[in-house]
Amino acid sequence: MLNKINELLNKVKECVEKASSSTDVNDLRVRFLGKSGEYTGLLRGLKDVPPAERGTIGKLINDGKIRLENMLAEKEAAFRAKEEERKLKAEKIDVTLSKGYKIGSTHPITKVKNEILDTFIGLGFAVKEGPEIETDYYNFQTLGIPADHPARDMQDTFYISENILLRTHTSPMQSRTMLSQKPPIRIVVPGKVYRADDDATHSPIFNLIEGLCVEEGISLAHLKNMLEIFAKSTFNQDTKVRFRPSYFPFTEPSVEVDISCSMCGGKGCRLCKGTGWIEILGAGIVNPVVLENCGIDSKKYSGFAFGFGIDRIAMLKYGIPDIRLMYENDVNFLKQYK
Ligand code: PHE
């Protein structure tokens, strides 16, 4: 029996030396130590050993087994380390290699939005964002549009339930801010808004920027000056701004704001339909009713508010003829605005 043990141990040793991979080592483990393995067979032979010697022989077999296991484990670990190293080398990724990859660019709407926000930040405005799913209360009621008011028809609304809707403008953030913050207030609110409207110049989802300034002594003159700065920095330094009377429930007086045509400079062309002017936004002096609804003393404070579609500004700036082009994400269209 003793000879058999030593013989097998030597045999394993020889095989292990010849092994060339961790898989080989594993095969050897099965071959010698598996359920019907050659070495395991020794234990089975123990029953033929005279009872008096069984204890000693048994211990020898077990000691041998431990030596064998160690031998295999050692060899396996050595192979694994080598294999790991080989794998790491083969799978190396060169993160500096960017040749041949197409690099994305900022979407024209995002680009125009960032430029415009930059201008307003420079004028002391803070950027605020709010929920796209709004309550009737913030979207309409606080802004001077109670239930059944005819002005509700000005914005074709997507209702989720009787009192919950997809915001039709970002003005609800004006009331949310006035309700939570004391004047002076200067905010611009960019964001997606929703209206049941769909043609070449209207999309059911579009992007709006609204602004609100509430301080002591604010007048239309402040609004006009500020919009002039905005128009000049968004289009060009020669851009002129004019006001026309209009109506919004949340401003009084309300104005429609035109800029001199960005294509012909005011001479008259196809874009401005020969008038030299292009309508770009709605604005006005915040209706005192709105200030009072939001807990602000309308005798002490006044404010101006304005709102315009970023999509429309991007169309004018880049001469994009159809608003839908900006939502299709056709790479050939988008890469022109790199
Ligand atoms: N909320 C208006 C709209 O979405 C825009 C606007 C804002 C007009 C503030 C006047 C004052 O059409």
mmCIF file with all atom_site columns, N, CA, C and O and ligand atoms in Angstrom, residues 155 168-169 171 174 195 208 210-211 248 250-251 282-284 305-307, ligand 1:
data_model
loop_
_atom_site.group_PDB
_atom_site.id
_atom_site.type_symbol
_atom_site.label_atom_id
_atom_site.label_alt_id
_atom_site.label_comp_id
_atom_site.label_asym_id
_atom_site.label_entity_id
_atom_site.label_seq_id
_atom_site.pdbx_PDB_ins_code
_atom_site.Cartn_x
_atom_site.Cartn_y
_atom_site.Cartn_z
_atom_site.occupancy
_atom_site.B_iso_or_equiv
_atom_site.pdbx_formal_charge
_atom_site.auth_seq_id
_atom_site.auth_comp_id
_atom_site.auth_asym_id
_atom_site.auth_atom_id
_atom_site.pdbx_PDB_model_num
ATOM   1  N N  . GLN A 1 155 ? -54.923 78.844 -25.109 1.00 0.00 ? 155 GLN A N  1
ATOM   2  C CA . GLN A 1 155 ? -53.944 77.757 -25.063 1.00 0.00 ? 155 GLN A CA 1
ATOM   3  C C  . GLN A 1 155 ? -54.677 76.420 -25.082 1.00 0.00 ? 155 GLN A C  1
ATOM   4  O O  . GLN A 1 155 ? -55.369 76.067 -24.135 1.00 0.00 ? 155 GLN A O  1
ATOM   5  N N  . THR A 1 168 ? -49.072 74.515 -20.125 1.00 0.00 ? 168 THR A N  1
ATOM   6  C CA . THR A 1 168 ? -49.193 75.138 -21.447 1.00 0.00 ? 168 THR A CA 1
ATOM   7  C C  . THR A 1 168 ? -48.160 76.246 -21.616 1.00 0.00 ? 168 THR A C  1
ATOM   8  O O  . THR A 1 168 ? -47.970 76.760 -22.703 1.00 0.00 ? 168 THR A O  1
ATOM   9  N N  . HIS A 1 169 ? -47.545 76.639 -20.528 1.00 0.00 ? 169 HIS A N  1
ATOM   10 C CA . HIS A 1 169 ? -46.471 77.637 -20.548 1.00 0.00 ? 169 HIS A CA 1
ATOM   11 C C  . HIS A 1 169 ? -45.625 77.437 -19.289 1.00 0.00 ? 169 HIS A C  1
ATOM   12 O O  . HIS A 1 169 ? -45.957 76.586 -18.456 1.00 0.00 ? 169 HIS A O  1
ATOM   13 N N  . SER A 1 171 ? -45.164 79.831 -17.219 1.00 0.00 ? 171 SER A N  1
ATOM   14 C CA . SER A 1 171 ? -45.629 80.852 -16.265 1.00 0.00 ? 171 SER A CA 1
ATOM   15 C C  . SER A 1 171 ? -45.972 80.305 -14.869 1.00 0.00 ? 171 SER A C  1
ATOM   16 O O  . SER A 1 171 ? -45.838 81.045 -13.887 1.00 0.00 ? 171 SER A O  1
ATOM   17 N N  . GLN A 1 174 ? -43.588 81.207 -12.483 1.00 0.00 ? 174 GLN A N  1
ATOM   18 C CA . GLN A 1 174 ? -43.600 82.601 -12.017 1.00 0.00 ? 174 GLN A CA 1
ATOM   19 C C  . GLN A 1 174 ? -44.406 82.681 -10.719 1.00 0.00 ? 174 GLN A C  1
ATOM   20 O O  . GLN A 1 174 ? -43.953 83.253 -9.730  1.00 0.00 ? 174 GLN A O  1
ATOM   21 N N  . ARG A 1 195 ? -49.082 72.012 -26.055 1.00 0.00 ? 195 ARG A N  1
ATOM   22 C CA . ARG A 1 195 ? -50.362 72.542 -26.537 1.00 0.00 ? 195 ARG A CA 1
ATOM   23 C C  . ARG A 1 195 ? -50.859 71.704 -27.701 1.00 0.00 ? 195 ARG A C  1
ATOM   24 O O  . ARG A 1 195 ? -50.058 71.231 -28.514 1.00 0.00 ? 195 ARG A O  1
ATOM   25 N N  . LEU A 1 208 ? -40.026 76.807 -24.209 1.00 0.00 ? 208 LEU A N  1
ATOM   26 C CA . LEU A 1 208 ? -40.341 78.198 -23.910 1.00 0.00 ? 208 LEU A CA 1
ATOM   27 C C  . LEU A 1 208 ? -39.294 78.753 -22.941 1.00 0.00 ? 208 LEU A C  1
ATOM   28 O O  . LEU A 1 208 ? -38.715 78.010 -22.147 1.00 0.00 ? 208 LEU A O  1
ATOM   29 N N  . GLU A 1 210 ? -39.532 81.914 -20.263 1.00 0.00 ? 210 GLU A N  1
ATOM   30 C CA . GLU A 1 210 ? -40.291 83.049 -19.745 1.00 0.00 ? 210 GLU A CA 1
ATOM   31 C C  . GLU A 1 210 ? -39.430 83.778 -18.736 1.00 0.00 ? 210 GLU A C  1
ATOM   32 O O  . GLU A 1 210 ? -38.577 83.184 -18.083 1.00 0.00 ? 210 GLU A O  1
ATOM   33 N N  . GLY A 1 211 ? -39.669 85.071 -18.629 1.00 0.00 ? 211 GLY A N  1
ATOM   34 C CA . GLY A 1 211 ? -38.900 85.848 -17.673 1.00 0.00 ? 211 GLY A CA 1
ATOM   35 C C  . GLY A 1 211 ? -39.836 86.638 -16.773 1.00 0.00 ? 211 GLY A C  1
ATOM   36 O O  . GLY A 1 211 ? -40.957 86.974 -17.171 1.00 0.00 ? 211 GLY A O  1
ATOM   37 N N  . PHE A 1 248 ? -52.888 89.605 -22.753 1.00 0.00 ? 248 PHE A N  1
ATOM   38 C CA . PHE A 1 248 ? -52.667 88.371 -21.990 1.00 0.00 ? 248 PHE A CA 1
ATOM   39 C C  . PHE A 1 248 ? -53.371 88.568 -20.656 1.00 0.00 ? 248 PHE A C  1
ATOM   40 O O  . PHE A 1 248 ? -53.355 89.687 -20.123 1.00 0.00 ? 248 PHE A O  1
ATOM   41 N N  . PHE A 1 250 ? -52.503 87.658 -17.796 1.00 0.00 ? 250 PHE A N  1
ATOM   42 C CA . PHE A 1 250 ? -51.610 87.861 -16.640 1.00 0.00 ? 250 PHE A CA 1
ATOM   43 C C  . PHE A 1 250 ? -50.782 89.126 -16.720 1.00 0.00 ? 250 PHE A C  1
ATOM   44 O O  . PHE A 1 250 ? -49.989 89.408 -15.839 1.00 0.00 ? 250 PHE A O  1
ATOM   45 N N  . THR A 1 251 ? -50.927 89.904 -17.813 1.00 0.00 ? 251 THR A N  1
ATOM   46 C CA . THR A 1 251 ? -50.199 91.174 -17.891 1.00 0.00 ? 251 THR A CA 1
ATOM   47 C C  . THR A 1 251 ? -51.154 92.292 -18.277 1.00 0.00 ? 251 THR A C  1
ATOM   48 O O  . THR A 1 251 ? -52.134 92.067 -18.992 1.00 0.00 ? 251 THR A O  1
ATOM   49 N N  . GLY A 1 282 ? -44.378 87.546 -26.484 1.00 0.00 ? 282 GLY A N  1
ATOM   50 C CA . GLY A 1 282 ? -45.431 88.242 -25.774 1.00 0.00 ? 282 GLY A CA 1
ATOM   51 C C  . GLY A 1 282 ? -44.884 88.716 -24.443 1.00 0.00 ? 282 GLY A C  1
ATOM   52 O O  . GLY A 1 282 ? -44.018 88.070 -23.854 1.00 0.00 ? 282 GLY A O  1
ATOM   53 N N  . ALA A 1 283 ? -45.363 89.875 -23.998 1.00 0.00 ? 283 ALA A N  1
ATOM   54 C CA . ALA A 1 283 ? -44.832 90.410 -22.743 1.00 0.00 ? 283 ALA A CA 1
ATOM   55 C C  . ALA A 1 283 ? -45.815 91.421 -22.156 1.00 0.00 ? 283 ALA A C  1
ATOM   56 O O  . ALA A 1 283 ? -46.880 91.675 -22.726 1.00 0.00 ? 283 ALA A O  1
ATOM   57 N N  . GLY A 1 284 ? -45.434 91.993 -21.044 1.00 0.00 ? 284 GLY A N  1
ATOM   58 C CA . GLY A 1 284 ? -46.277 93.031 -20.451 1.00 0.00 ? 284 GLY A CA 1
ATOM   59 C C  . GLY A 1 284 ? -45.893 93.316 -19.016 1.00 0.00 ? 284 GLY A C  1
ATOM   60 O O  . GLY A 1 284 ? -44.924 92.763 -18.488 1.00 0.00 ? 284 GLY A O  1
ATOM   61 N N  . ALA A 1 305 ? -43.119 90.800 -17.346 1.00 0.00 ? 305 ALA A N  1
ATOM   62 C CA . ALA A 1 305 ? -42.965 89.380 -17.669 1.00 0.00 ? 305 ALA A CA 1
ATOM   63 C C  . ALA A 1 305 ? -42.942 89.246 -19.181 1.00 0.00 ? 305 ALA A C  1
ATOM   64 O O  . ALA A 1 305 ? -43.484 90.088 -19.898 1.00 0.00 ? 305 ALA A O  1
ATOM   65 N N  . PHE A 1 306 ? -42.281 88.208 -19.642 1.00 0.00 ? 306 PHE A N  1
ATOM   66 C CA . PHE A 1 306 ? -42.251 87.974 -21.095 1.00 0.00 ? 306 PHE A CA 1
ATOM   67 C C  . PHE A 1 306 ? -42.098 86.478 -21.334 1.00 0.00 ? 306 PHE A C  1
ATOM   68 O O  . PHE A 1 306 ? -41.705 85.731 -20.429 1.00 0.00 ? 306 PHE A O  1
ATOM   69 N N  . GLY A 1 307 ? -42.437 86.057 -22.546 1.00 0.00 ? 307 GLY A N  1
ATOM   70 C CA . GLY A 1 307 ? -42.285 84.635 -22.870 1.00 0.00 ? 307 GLY A CA 1
ATOM   71 C C  . GLY A 1 307 ? -42.136 84.445 -24.362 1.00 0.00 ? 307 GLY A C  1
ATOM   72 O O  . GLY A 1 307 ? -42.801 85.127 -25.150 1.00 0.00 ? 307 GLY A O  1
HETATM 73 N N1 . PHE B 2 .   ? -47.226 82.684 -21.113 1.00 0.00 ? 1   PHE B N1 1
HETATM 74 C C1 . PHE B 2 .   ? -47.299 83.303 -22.417 1.00 0.00 ? 1   PHE B C1 1
HETATM 75 C C2 . PHE B 2 .   ? -47.404 82.203 -23.457 1.00 0.00 ? 1   PHE B C2 1
HETATM 76 O O1 . PHE B 2 .   ? -46.961 81.152 -23.207 1.00 0.00 ? 1   PHE B O1 1
HETATM 77 C C3 . PHE B 2 .   ? -46.105 84.149 -22.705 1.00 0.00 ? 1   PHE B C3 1
HETATM 78 C C4 . PHE B 2 .   ? -46.069 85.354 -21.859 1.00 0.00 ? 1   PHE B C4 1
HETATM 79 C C5 . PHE B 2 .   ? -45.398 85.331 -20.687 1.00 0.00 ? 1   PHE B C5 1
HETATM 80 C C6 . PHE B 2 .   ? -46.744 86.484 -22.242 1.00 0.00 ? 1   PHE B C6 1
HETATM 81 C C7 . PHE B 2 .   ? -45.355 86.447 -19.881 1.00 0.00 ? 1   PHE B C7 1
HETATM 82 C C8 . PHE B 2 .   ? -46.714 87.597 -21.475 1.00 0.00 ? 1   PHE B C8 1
HETATM 83 C C9 . PHE B 2 .   ? -46.038 87.567 -20.299 1.00 0.00 ? 1   PHE B C9 1
HETATM 84 O O2 . PHE B 2 .   ? -47.932 82.432 -24.520 1.00 0.00 ? 1   PHE B O2 1
#
